[in-house]
mmCIF file of C-alpha atoms in Angstrom:
data_model
loop_
_atom_site.group_PDB
_atom_site.id
_atom_site.type_symbol
_atom_site.label_atom_id
_atom_site.label_comp_id
_atom_site.label_asym_id
_atom_site.label_seq_id
_atom_site.Cartn_x
_atom_site.Cartn_y
_atom_site.Cartn_z
ATOM 1 C CA MET A 70 115.983 146.128 148.947
ATOM 2 C CA GLU A 71 113.171 145.180 146.635
ATOM 3 C CA ASP A 72 109.631 145.515 147.980
ATOM 4 C CA TRP A 73 108.743 141.833 147.495
ATOM 5 C CA ILE A 74 111.716 140.883 149.672
ATOM 6 C CA SER A 75 111.250 143.477 152.408
ATOM 7 C CA GLU A 76 107.592 142.510 152.881
ATOM 8 C CA TYR A 77 108.425 138.839 153.521
ATOM 9 C CA LEU A 78 111.976 139.124 154.904
ATOM 10 C CA GLY A 79 111.117 137.558 158.265
ATOM 11 C CA LYS A 80 109.497 134.542 156.684
ATOM 12 C CA MET A 81 112.370 134.246 154.203
ATOM 13 C CA GLU A 82 114.849 134.089 157.086
ATOM 14 C CA SER A 83 112.926 131.245 158.679
ATOM 15 C CA VAL A 84 112.792 129.286 155.430
ATOM 16 C CA ALA A 85 116.486 129.892 154.694
ATOM 17 C CA LYS A 86 117.349 128.396 158.092
ATOM 18 C CA GLU A 87 115.991 125.082 156.807
ATOM 19 C CA GLY A 88 119.362 124.830 155.045
ATOM 20 C CA ILE A 89 118.006 124.653 151.496
ATOM 21 C CA CYS A 90 119.743 125.743 148.283
ATOM 22 C CA ASP A 91 119.205 129.033 146.429
ATOM 23 C CA ARG A 92 116.927 127.409 143.909
ATOM 24 C CA CYS A 93 114.630 125.884 146.538
ATOM 25 C CA LEU A 94 114.671 129.092 148.588
ATOM 26 C CA GLY A 95 113.687 131.120 145.551
ATOM 27 C CA ARG A 96 110.984 128.616 144.621
ATOM 28 C CA MET A 97 109.327 128.968 148.055
ATOM 29 C CA PHE A 98 108.594 132.589 147.054
ATOM 30 C CA GLY A 99 108.466 132.031 143.304
ATOM 31 C CA LYS A 100 105.184 133.826 142.648
ATOM 32 C CA LEU A 101 106.193 137.064 144.375
ATOM 33 C CA SER A 102 108.276 138.308 141.452
ATOM 34 C CA THR A 103 108.864 137.653 137.769
ATOM 35 C CA GLY A 104 111.661 137.905 135.238
ATOM 36 C CA MET A 105 114.180 135.700 137.006
ATOM 37 C CA THR A 106 114.895 132.033 137.653
ATOM 38 C CA ASN A 107 114.385 130.570 141.106
ATOM 39 C CA ASP A 108 118.123 130.198 141.763
ATOM 40 C CA VAL A 109 118.624 133.909 141.034
ATOM 41 C CA ARG A 110 115.617 134.760 143.216
ATOM 42 C CA GLY A 111 117.035 132.657 146.037
ATOM 43 C CA ALA A 112 120.435 134.333 145.766
ATOM 44 C CA LYS A 113 118.752 137.761 145.984
ATOM 45 C CA ILE A 114 116.893 136.670 149.116
ATOM 46 C CA ARG A 115 120.119 135.366 150.704
ATOM 47 C CA ALA A 116 121.958 138.585 149.851
ATOM 48 C CA ALA A 117 119.154 140.691 151.350
ATOM 49 C CA LEU A 118 119.304 138.658 154.546
ATOM 50 C CA SER A 119 123.078 139.152 154.685
ATOM 51 C CA GLU A 120 122.631 142.911 154.295
ATOM 52 C CA ASN A 121 120.391 142.769 157.340
ATOM 53 C CA GLY A 122 122.992 140.943 159.377
ATOM 54 C CA VAL A 123 121.620 137.453 158.863
ATOM 55 C CA ASP A 124 124.256 135.347 157.160
ATOM 56 C CA ILE A 125 122.838 131.998 156.047
ATOM 57 C CA PRO A 126 125.116 130.534 153.363
ATOM 58 C CA ALA A 127 123.828 128.080 150.772
ATOM 59 C CA PRO A 128 124.544 124.446 151.663
ATOM 60 C CA ASN A 129 126.865 122.171 149.709
ATOM 61 C CA GLY A 130 124.032 119.645 149.324
ATOM 62 C CA CYS A 131 120.351 120.564 149.459
ATOM 63 C CA PRO A 132 118.255 118.471 151.873
ATOM 64 C CA LEU A 133 115.072 119.385 149.993
ATOM 65 C CA CYS A 134 115.716 118.880 146.261
ATOM 66 C CA ASP A 135 118.694 116.522 146.747
ATOM 67 C CA ASP A 136 120.459 118.576 144.030
ATOM 68 C CA VAL A 137 118.169 117.114 141.379
ATOM 69 C CA PHE A 138 118.623 120.211 139.221
ATOM 70 C CA ASP A 139 122.257 119.270 138.666
ATOM 71 C CA MET A 140 120.864 116.537 136.395
ATOM 72 C CA LEU A 141 119.029 118.913 134.030
ATOM 73 C CA ASP A 142 121.283 118.129 131.057
ATOM 74 C CA LEU A 143 120.838 114.370 131.476
ATOM 75 C CA PHE A 144 117.081 114.741 131.859
ATOM 76 C CA ALA A 145 116.849 116.956 128.772
ATOM 77 C CA GLU A 146 118.919 114.550 126.674
ATOM 78 C CA SER A 147 116.704 111.629 127.742
ATOM 79 C CA VAL A 148 113.578 113.599 126.845
ATOM 80 C CA ALA A 149 114.974 114.683 123.471
ATOM 81 C CA GLU A 150 115.980 111.132 122.565
ATOM 82 C CA LYS A 151 112.463 109.840 123.196
ATOM 83 C CA VAL A 152 110.577 112.729 121.598
ATOM 84 C CA ASN A 153 112.760 112.728 118.486
ATOM 85 C CA ASP A 154 111.786 109.103 117.918
ATOM 86 C CA VAL A 155 108.132 109.990 117.230
ATOM 87 C CA GLU A 156 106.395 112.286 114.757
ATOM 88 C CA THR A 157 104.585 115.193 116.410
ATOM 89 C CA ASP A 158 104.124 118.888 115.755
ATOM 90 C CA ASN A 159 104.840 119.857 119.373
ATOM 91 C CA PHE A 160 105.694 118.480 122.798
ATOM 92 C CA LEU A 161 105.474 119.141 126.526
ATOM 93 C CA VAL A 162 107.635 117.946 129.414
ATOM 94 C CA GLY A 163 106.172 116.374 132.551
ATOM 95 C CA SER A 164 107.918 114.781 135.498
ATOM 96 C CA ARG A 165 107.656 112.290 138.324
ATOM 97 C CA VAL A 166 109.521 113.405 141.413
ATOM 98 C CA ASP A 167 110.690 111.368 144.387
ATOM 99 C CA PRO A 168 107.722 111.281 146.813
ATOM 100 C CA GLU A 169 110.090 112.109 149.713
ATOM 101 C CA ILE A 170 111.023 115.385 148.015
ATOM 102 C CA LEU A 171 107.373 116.275 147.478
ATOM 103 C CA GLN A 172 106.598 115.468 151.122
ATOM 104 C CA LYS A 173 109.478 117.654 152.393
ATOM 105 C CA GLU A 174 108.320 120.486 150.156
ATOM 106 C CA LYS A 175 104.775 120.192 151.467
ATOM 107 C CA GLU A 176 105.983 120.179 155.085
ATOM 108 C CA ILE A 177 108.017 123.387 154.616
ATOM 109 C CA CYS A 178 105.168 125.171 152.837
ATOM 110 C CA THR A 179 102.734 124.156 155.573
ATOM 111 C CA LYS A 180 105.131 124.960 158.426
ATOM 112 C CA TYR A 181 105.679 128.554 157.241
ATOM 113 C CA ASP A 182 102.280 129.084 155.633
ATOM 114 C CA LEU A 183 103.815 129.792 152.227
ATOM 115 C CA GLU A 184 101.186 130.988 149.756
ATOM 116 C CA HIS A 185 103.433 132.099 146.892
ATOM 117 C CA PHE A 186 105.554 129.001 146.315
ATOM 118 C CA GLU A 187 106.060 127.186 143.008
ATOM 119 C CA SER A 188 106.094 123.388 143.085
ATOM 120 C CA ILE A 189 109.326 121.600 142.281
ATOM 121 C CA LYS A 190 107.526 119.632 139.549
ATOM 122 C CA THR A 191 106.542 122.853 137.772
ATOM 123 C CA GLU A 192 110.085 124.149 137.901
ATOM 124 C CA LEU A 193 111.578 120.867 136.722
ATOM 125 C CA ASN A 194 109.136 120.673 133.798
ATOM 126 C CA ARG A 195 110.017 124.187 132.730
ATOM 127 C CA GLU A 196 113.777 123.934 133.153
ATOM 128 C CA ILE A 197 114.078 120.518 131.483
ATOM 129 C CA GLY A 198 111.953 121.802 128.623
ATOM 130 C CA LYS A 199 114.186 124.851 128.173
ATOM 131 C CA VAL A 200 117.302 122.701 127.902
ATOM 132 C CA ALA A 201 115.639 120.091 125.669
ATOM 133 C CA LEU A 202 114.006 122.547 123.260
ATOM 134 C CA PRO A 203 117.095 123.198 121.075
ATOM 135 C CA MET A 204 117.575 119.416 120.707
ATOM 136 C CA ILE A 205 114.002 118.695 119.639
ATOM 137 C CA HIS A 206 113.314 121.433 117.072
ATOM 138 C CA ARG A 207 109.571 121.647 117.599
ATOM 139 C CA PRO A 208 107.563 124.012 119.758
ATOM 140 C CA VAL A 209 106.298 123.479 123.278
ATOM 141 C CA GLU A 210 102.493 123.274 123.502
ATOM 142 C CA PHE A 211 100.791 123.697 126.879
ATOM 143 C CA LYS A 212 97.103 123.464 125.999
ATOM 144 C CA ASN A 213 96.849 120.511 123.607
ATOM 145 C CA PRO A 214 100.256 118.822 123.324
ATOM 146 C CA GLN A 215 100.563 115.945 120.876
ATOM 147 C CA CYS A 216 103.357 114.446 122.960
ATOM 148 C CA VAL A 217 103.940 114.634 126.714
ATOM 149 C CA ALA A 218 107.364 113.336 127.728
ATOM 150 C CA CYS A 219 107.175 112.408 131.405
ATOM 151 C CA ILE A 220 110.563 111.859 133.006
ATOM 152 C CA ASP A 221 111.034 110.003 136.276
ATOM 153 C CA THR A 222 113.739 112.094 137.916
ATOM 154 C CA ARG A 223 114.795 109.203 140.157
ATOM 155 C CA PHE A 224 115.963 107.077 137.232
ATOM 156 C CA ALA A 225 115.979 109.427 134.199
ATOM 157 C CA ASN A 226 113.461 107.130 132.489
ATOM 158 C CA VAL A 227 111.063 108.789 130.050
ATOM 159 C CA ASP A 228 107.528 107.648 129.160
ATOM 160 C CA LEU A 229 105.708 109.198 126.233
ATOM 161 C CA ASP A 230 101.991 109.949 126.287
ATOM 162 C CA LEU A 231 100.942 110.567 122.691
ATOM 163 C CA ALA A 232 97.671 112.284 121.930
ATOM 164 C CA PRO A 233 95.242 110.076 119.951
ATOM 165 C CA ILE A 234 94.537 110.569 116.271
ATOM 166 C CA PHE A 235 90.888 110.880 115.256
ATOM 167 C CA ILE A 236 89.682 110.107 111.728
ATOM 168 C CA LYS A 237 86.081 110.644 110.690
ATOM 169 C CA GLY A 238 84.320 109.216 107.687
ATOM 170 C CA ARG A 239 81.403 107.045 106.607
ATOM 171 C CA TYR A 240 81.181 103.325 106.097
ATOM 172 C CA ASN A 241 79.011 100.929 104.135
ATOM 173 C CA LYS A 242 78.498 97.496 105.661
ATOM 174 C CA LEU A 243 78.140 94.971 102.851
ATOM 175 C CA SER A 244 77.962 91.754 104.851
ATOM 176 C CA ARG A 245 75.212 90.333 107.037
ATOM 177 C CA GLU A 246 77.769 88.332 108.993
ATOM 178 C CA ILE A 247 79.987 90.935 110.671
ATOM 179 C CA PRO A 248 79.325 93.355 113.543
ATOM 180 C CA GLN A 249 80.192 97.022 113.572
ATOM 181 C CA THR A 250 82.744 96.712 116.382
ATOM 182 C CA ILE A 251 84.911 94.030 117.990
ATOM 183 C CA TRP A 252 82.638 91.563 119.775
ATOM 184 C CA PRO A 253 84.367 89.694 122.640
ATOM 185 C CA CYS A 254 83.502 86.021 123.019
ATOM 186 C CA ARG A 255 80.568 85.563 125.393
ATOM 187 C CA VAL A 256 82.118 82.402 126.843
ATOM 188 C CA CYS A 257 85.668 83.504 127.633
ATOM 189 C CA LYS A 258 85.160 87.289 127.659
ATOM 190 C CA GLY A 259 88.025 87.808 125.232
ATOM 191 C CA LYS A 260 90.590 85.481 126.825
ATOM 192 C CA GLY A 261 90.398 82.745 124.171
ATOM 193 C CA CYS A 262 88.611 79.393 124.351
ATOM 194 C CA PRO A 263 87.472 76.499 122.116
ATOM 195 C CA ARG A 264 84.209 78.337 121.313
ATOM 196 C CA CYS A 265 86.084 81.212 119.664
ATOM 197 C CA HIS A 266 89.065 79.155 118.448
ATOM 198 C CA ASP A 267 91.250 81.069 120.918
ATOM 199 C CA THR A 268 90.625 84.399 119.182
ATOM 200 C CA GLY A 269 88.654 85.874 122.075
ATOM 201 C CA LYS A 270 86.007 87.099 119.612
ATOM 202 C CA MET A 271 82.501 86.060 118.605
ATOM 203 C CA TYR A 272 83.161 87.161 115.012
ATOM 204 C CA GLN A 273 86.514 87.027 113.290
ATOM 205 C CA THR A 274 86.357 90.583 111.952
ATOM 206 C CA SER A 275 84.234 93.706 112.082
ATOM 207 C CA VAL A 276 83.723 97.066 110.394
ATOM 208 C CA GLN A 277 86.064 98.460 113.051
ATOM 209 C CA GLU A 278 88.867 95.958 112.532
ATOM 210 C CA ILE A 279 88.924 96.070 108.739
ATOM 211 C CA ILE A 280 89.980 99.725 108.748
ATOM 212 C CA GLY A 281 91.361 99.910 112.291
ATOM 213 C CA ASP A 282 94.013 97.222 111.884
ATOM 214 C CA ILE A 283 95.343 98.941 108.767
ATOM 215 C CA ALA A 284 95.334 102.364 110.418
ATOM 216 C CA LEU A 285 97.109 100.985 113.479
ATOM 217 C CA LYS A 286 100.062 99.904 111.348
ATOM 218 C CA MET A 287 100.114 103.105 109.301
ATOM 219 C CA PHE A 288 100.195 105.328 112.399
ATOM 220 C CA ASP A 289 102.274 102.885 114.480
ATOM 221 C CA GLY A 290 99.680 103.081 117.239
ATOM 222 C CA LYS A 291 98.797 100.954 120.246
ATOM 223 C CA GLU A 292 95.008 100.410 119.968
ATOM 224 C CA HIS A 293 92.046 101.459 117.864
ATOM 225 C CA PHE A 294 88.566 102.431 118.993
ATOM 226 C CA PHE A 295 85.455 102.873 116.859
ATOM 227 C CA HIS A 296 82.735 105.451 117.506
ATOM 228 C CA GLY A 297 79.719 105.075 115.236
ATOM 229 C CA MET A 298 76.624 107.231 114.871
ATOM 230 C CA GLY A 299 74.483 104.365 116.105
ATOM 231 C CA ARG A 300 74.849 100.848 114.747
ATOM 232 C CA GLU A 301 72.961 98.340 112.643
ATOM 233 C CA ASP A 302 72.281 94.706 113.525
ATOM 234 C CA ILE A 303 74.842 92.139 112.429
ATOM 235 C CA ASP A 304 72.422 90.766 109.804
ATOM 236 C CA ALA A 305 71.687 94.240 108.400
ATOM 237 C CA LEU A 306 73.466 96.060 105.598
ATOM 238 C CA CYS A 307 74.316 99.758 105.663
ATOM 239 C CA LEU A 308 74.084 101.219 102.169
ATOM 240 C CA GLY A 309 73.665 104.636 100.537
ATOM 241 C CA GLU A 310 76.071 107.323 101.728
ATOM 242 C CA GLY A 311 76.893 105.174 104.726
ATOM 243 C CA ARG A 312 76.998 105.643 108.490
ATOM 244 C CA PRO A 313 79.205 108.342 110.050
ATOM 245 C CA PHE A 314 81.970 107.139 112.346
ATOM 246 C CA VAL A 315 85.135 108.280 114.076
ATOM 247 C CA LEU A 316 88.171 105.990 114.275
ATOM 248 C CA GLU A 317 90.493 106.675 117.204
ATOM 249 C CA ILE A 318 94.135 105.538 117.231
ATOM 250 C CA SER A 319 95.840 105.625 120.624
ATOM 251 C CA GLN A 320 99.547 106.330 121.183
ATOM 252 C CA PRO A 321 100.397 106.962 117.486
ATOM 253 C CA ARG A 322 104.120 107.273 116.859
ATOM 254 C CA ARG A 323 103.365 108.628 113.382
ATOM 255 C CA ARG A 324 100.854 111.336 112.540
ATOM 256 C CA ASP A 325 101.363 111.997 108.848
ATOM 257 C CA ALA A 326 99.960 108.828 107.244
ATOM 258 C CA ASP A 327 98.020 109.280 103.994
ATOM 259 C CA LEU A 328 94.258 108.925 104.494
ATOM 260 C CA ASP A 329 93.750 108.327 100.773
ATOM 261 C CA GLU A 330 96.031 105.315 101.071
ATOM 262 C CA LEU A 331 94.172 104.157 104.192
ATOM 263 C CA GLU A 332 90.863 104.364 102.331
ATOM 264 C CA LEU A 333 92.284 102.523 99.347
ATOM 265 C CA LEU A 334 93.678 99.677 101.456
ATOM 266 C CA ALA A 335 90.561 99.346 103.617
ATOM 267 C CA ASN A 336 88.330 99.247 100.554
ATOM 268 C CA GLU A 337 90.045 96.117 99.291
ATOM 269 C CA SER A 338 87.638 94.356 101.636
ATOM 270 C CA GLU A 339 84.420 92.940 100.233
ATOM 271 C CA LEU A 340 82.737 93.156 103.627
ATOM 272 C CA ALA A 341 82.783 96.933 104.179
ATOM 273 C CA GLN A 342 83.714 100.132 102.377
ATOM 274 C CA TYR A 343 84.909 103.495 103.742
ATOM 275 C CA HIS A 344 84.575 107.002 102.355
ATOM 276 C CA TYR A 345 85.222 110.711 103.045
ATOM 277 C CA LEU A 346 88.074 110.086 105.486
ATOM 278 C CA GLN A 347 89.522 113.182 107.140
ATOM 279 C CA PHE A 348 91.343 114.076 110.336
ATOM 280 C CA THR A 349 89.231 115.485 113.147
ATOM 281 C CA ASN A 350 89.399 115.927 116.931
ATOM 282 C CA ARG A 351 87.933 114.490 120.118
ATOM 283 C CA ASP A 352 84.910 116.801 119.954
ATOM 284 C CA GLU A 353 83.756 114.895 116.871
ATOM 285 C CA VAL A 354 83.506 111.699 118.945
ATOM 286 C CA LYS A 355 81.025 113.294 121.321
ATOM 287 C CA ALA A 356 79.034 114.846 118.481
ATOM 288 C CA THR A 357 78.877 111.506 116.674
ATOM 289 C CA LYS A 358 77.809 109.542 119.748
ATOM 290 C CA LEU A 359 75.139 112.054 120.764
ATOM 291 C CA ALA A 360 73.629 112.542 117.298
ATOM 292 C CA THR A 361 70.088 111.231 116.850
ATOM 293 C CA PRO A 362 69.335 111.465 113.113
ATOM 294 C CA SER A 363 66.348 109.762 111.582
ATOM 295 C CA LYS A 364 67.114 106.613 109.567
ATOM 296 C CA THR A 365 65.690 105.342 106.300
ATOM 297 C CA TYR A 366 65.367 101.575 105.925
ATOM 298 C CA ARG A 367 64.419 99.074 103.272
ATOM 299 C CA VAL A 368 63.063 95.782 104.584
ATOM 300 C CA LYS A 369 61.952 92.667 102.820
ATOM 301 C CA VAL A 370 58.909 91.292 104.625
ATOM 302 C CA LYS A 371 57.494 87.775 104.681
ATOM 303 C CA ALA A 372 53.824 87.338 105.668
ATOM 304 C CA GLU A 373 52.230 84.209 107.136
ATOM 305 C CA GLY A 374 49.796 83.845 104.260
ATOM 306 C CA LYS A 375 48.678 85.726 101.177
ATOM 307 C CA VAL A 376 48.326 89.500 101.347
ATOM 308 C CA ASN A 377 46.199 91.921 99.370
ATOM 309 C CA LYS A 378 48.402 94.285 97.374
ATOM 310 C CA GLU A 379 46.142 97.305 97.767
ATOM 311 C CA ARG A 380 45.735 96.655 101.484
ATOM 312 C CA VAL A 381 49.511 96.455 102.019
ATOM 313 C CA VAL A 382 49.975 99.807 100.270
ATOM 314 C CA GLU A 383 47.072 101.319 102.219
ATOM 315 C CA VAL A 384 48.460 100.181 105.585
ATOM 316 C CA ALA A 385 51.905 101.473 104.691
ATOM 317 C CA LEU A 386 50.586 104.944 103.857
ATOM 318 C CA SER A 387 48.622 105.043 107.116
ATOM 319 C CA PHE A 388 51.873 105.100 109.117
ATOM 320 C CA LYS A 389 52.660 108.768 108.685
ATOM 321 C CA ASN A 390 53.988 110.522 111.793
ATOM 322 C CA VAL A 391 52.709 107.709 113.990
ATOM 323 C CA LEU A 392 54.026 107.243 117.537
ATOM 324 C CA LEU A 393 54.874 103.729 118.702
ATOM 325 C CA ASP A 394 55.093 102.306 122.201
ATOM 326 C CA GLN A 395 58.029 99.920 121.949
ATOM 327 C CA ARG A 396 58.881 97.739 124.898
ATOM 328 C CA THR A 397 62.443 96.433 124.922
ATOM 329 C CA PRO A 398 62.460 93.630 122.316
ATOM 330 C CA ARG A 399 62.829 90.037 123.469
ATOM 331 C CA ARG A 400 65.939 89.594 121.339
ATOM 332 C CA VAL A 401 67.858 92.269 123.291
ATOM 333 C CA GLU A 402 66.163 92.153 126.692
ATOM 334 C CA HIS A 403 69.136 90.236 128.136
ATOM 335 C CA ARG A 404 71.339 93.311 127.665
ATOM 336 C CA ARG A 405 68.917 96.267 127.713
ATOM 337 C CA ALA A 406 66.699 97.662 130.461
ATOM 338 C CA ASP A 407 63.056 96.583 130.206
ATOM 339 C CA LEU A 408 61.463 99.896 129.246
ATOM 340 C CA VAL A 409 58.704 101.182 126.994
ATOM 341 C CA ARG A 410 60.098 103.746 124.567
ATOM 342 C CA LYS A 411 58.093 106.092 122.385
ATOM 343 C CA ARG A 412 59.387 106.219 118.816
ATOM 344 C CA GLU A 413 57.975 107.809 115.681
ATOM 345 C CA ILE A 414 57.413 106.316 112.236
ATOM 346 C CA LEU A 415 57.703 109.277 109.859
ATOM 347 C CA TRP A 416 56.484 107.545 106.688
ATOM 348 C CA VAL A 417 56.239 104.137 105.028
ATOM 349 C CA GLU A 418 56.000 103.055 101.397
ATOM 350 C CA ALA A 419 55.280 99.515 100.175
ATOM 351 C CA GLU A 420 56.089 97.466 97.079
ATOM 352 C CA VAL A 421 54.419 94.051 96.815
ATOM 353 C CA LEU A 422 56.743 91.388 95.388
ATOM 354 C CA GLY A 423 54.569 88.265 95.563
ATOM 355 C CA ASP A 424 51.614 86.638 97.275
ATOM 356 C CA ASP A 425 53.254 86.778 100.698
ATOM 357 C CA THR A 426 56.305 89.027 100.276
ATOM 358 C CA PHE A 427 56.741 92.750 99.966
ATOM 359 C CA ASN A 428 59.265 95.488 100.525
ATOM 360 C CA LEU A 429 58.793 98.376 102.916
ATOM 361 C CA THR A 430 60.799 101.596 102.716
ATOM 362 C CA LEU A 431 60.397 103.714 105.827
ATOM 363 C CA GLU A 432 61.904 106.603 107.740
ATOM 364 C CA THR A 433 61.946 106.383 111.507
ATOM 365 C CA GLU A 434 63.071 108.301 114.538
ATOM 366 C CA SER A 435 66.510 107.336 115.847
ATOM 367 C CA GLY A 436 66.357 104.320 118.119
ATOM 368 C CA THR A 437 63.284 102.710 116.541
ATOM 369 C CA TYR A 438 63.254 98.908 116.480
ATOM 370 C CA VAL A 439 62.209 98.309 112.873
ATOM 371 C CA LYS A 440 61.960 94.511 113.026
ATOM 372 C CA GLU A 441 59.599 94.788 115.978
ATOM 373 C CA PHE A 442 57.541 97.473 114.262
ATOM 374 C CA VAL A 443 56.918 95.021 111.431
ATOM 375 C CA SER A 444 56.274 91.926 113.577
ATOM 376 C CA GLY A 445 54.722 93.480 116.670
ATOM 377 C CA ASP A 446 57.073 91.370 118.835
ATOM 378 C CA GLU A 447 54.195 89.448 120.423
ATOM 379 C CA GLY A 448 52.413 92.645 121.392
ATOM 380 C CA ARG A 449 55.449 94.452 122.780
ATOM 381 C CA CYS A 450 55.244 97.032 119.970
ATOM 382 C CA LYS A 451 51.986 98.916 119.465
ATOM 383 C CA PRO A 452 50.842 99.739 116.908
ATOM 384 C CA SER A 453 52.660 97.459 114.468
ATOM 385 C CA PHE A 454 52.473 96.762 110.764
ATOM 386 C CA SER A 455 51.314 93.173 111.369
ATOM 387 C CA GLU A 456 48.518 94.345 113.645
ATOM 388 C CA ALA A 457 47.331 96.963 111.146
ATOM 389 C CA LEU A 458 47.478 94.516 108.226
ATOM 390 C CA GLY A 459 45.823 91.739 110.169
ATOM 391 C CA VAL A 460 48.462 89.250 109.051
ATOM 392 C CA GLN A 461 51.559 88.233 110.993
ATOM 393 C CA CYS A 462 54.673 89.500 109.213
ATOM 394 C CA TYR A 463 58.394 89.174 109.796
ATOM 395 C CA VAL A 464 61.470 90.949 108.420
ATOM 396 C CA GLU A 465 63.555 88.697 106.190
ATOM 397 C CA THR A 466 66.270 91.253 105.414
ATOM 398 C CA LEU A 467 66.916 94.777 106.598
ATOM 399 C CA ASP A 468 69.068 97.440 104.967
ATOM 400 C CA VAL A 469 69.886 100.909 106.275
ATOM 401 C CA ILE A 470 69.803 103.093 103.189
ATOM 402 C CA ALA A 471 70.233 106.555 104.731
ATOM 403 C CA ILE A 472 71.395 108.253 107.925
ATOM 404 C CA ASN A 473 69.551 111.548 107.566
ATOM 405 C CA GLU A 474 71.927 113.916 109.297
ATOM 406 C CA GLY A 475 73.373 115.596 106.216
ATOM 407 C CA MET A 476 76.877 115.202 104.844
ATOM 408 C CA LYS A 477 79.710 116.961 106.714
#
């Protein structure tokens, strides 16, 4: 008699008297030995009991598993049919088991204080996967599966959970009339109303939708999500090398779409352009969202009265490594906490265009409110360019010309 059986023979006898099948009996002690299936393990246990004068034959129908393992071929065929309908490099099988079976299993394990059992779900996942593997012709992946086929063993229905696709790149925003991401209607909250012409949106398109809608079709996905390294105001352009972003496509049934084609199709738009597209992973989303690069801006400024050219240049040069106290601007206070944030102006250069207009080019710490730095926002930003110049100024146009985090 093998050691792992002799050590637990008394407990095995008690469990066998529950009238369960070889497979369930073996599973109750599944972690005590290796190199055999649970049905073989259960048969060994039953034979050892018989050798010791305890004859407990296997039942015709198992009261625990309800003979669910007799359906392995059907389950595997259902899984293979679903998985073969999508494009992935690998797969993994999961299962939903009748709650009554799980409850019975739990009661037996608790009743006999079983510490070395394997759950029926684990065994089903493994055994279905073994039968399905030759029909699917792609490897099983446990750590990061692209496709999890979850079969409901009560009905043999299979649901697929497909890992998202992540695409990183950079975008230029060429319109002052579109947001970066989908903006639900403030009135109907996305349901559709007269204000939004039943679209559910404040703006009819966005940087996200221009590329996301195309990608969704190419990858046959369910939804797209847009993760930008910060964002610019709707009325601001984003020029230069562009702003880094990650596009996420959920539940993609295809994974081999051509990113060059995606870029080409997206760039037919006159509102935004996209560059340097490449596949990436979920970690890139976190890195993109947490990045805090400095930004370089170009703003066209209008003053309330004539300005002295030399004085404008002098004031601009004085803002070198200057810390600002910026209270939440009035224009966003309805959606942001009322706080005073410290932000740094790294440098400013000025070019006077006329008696009351000039351009400023400046580099700022991430999160700086540039419009409020120029205007002072009624004293909510100190110091400000208007205060230093002694003339009230406002930003007419704002362009982001660099996200200074280096190309990747």
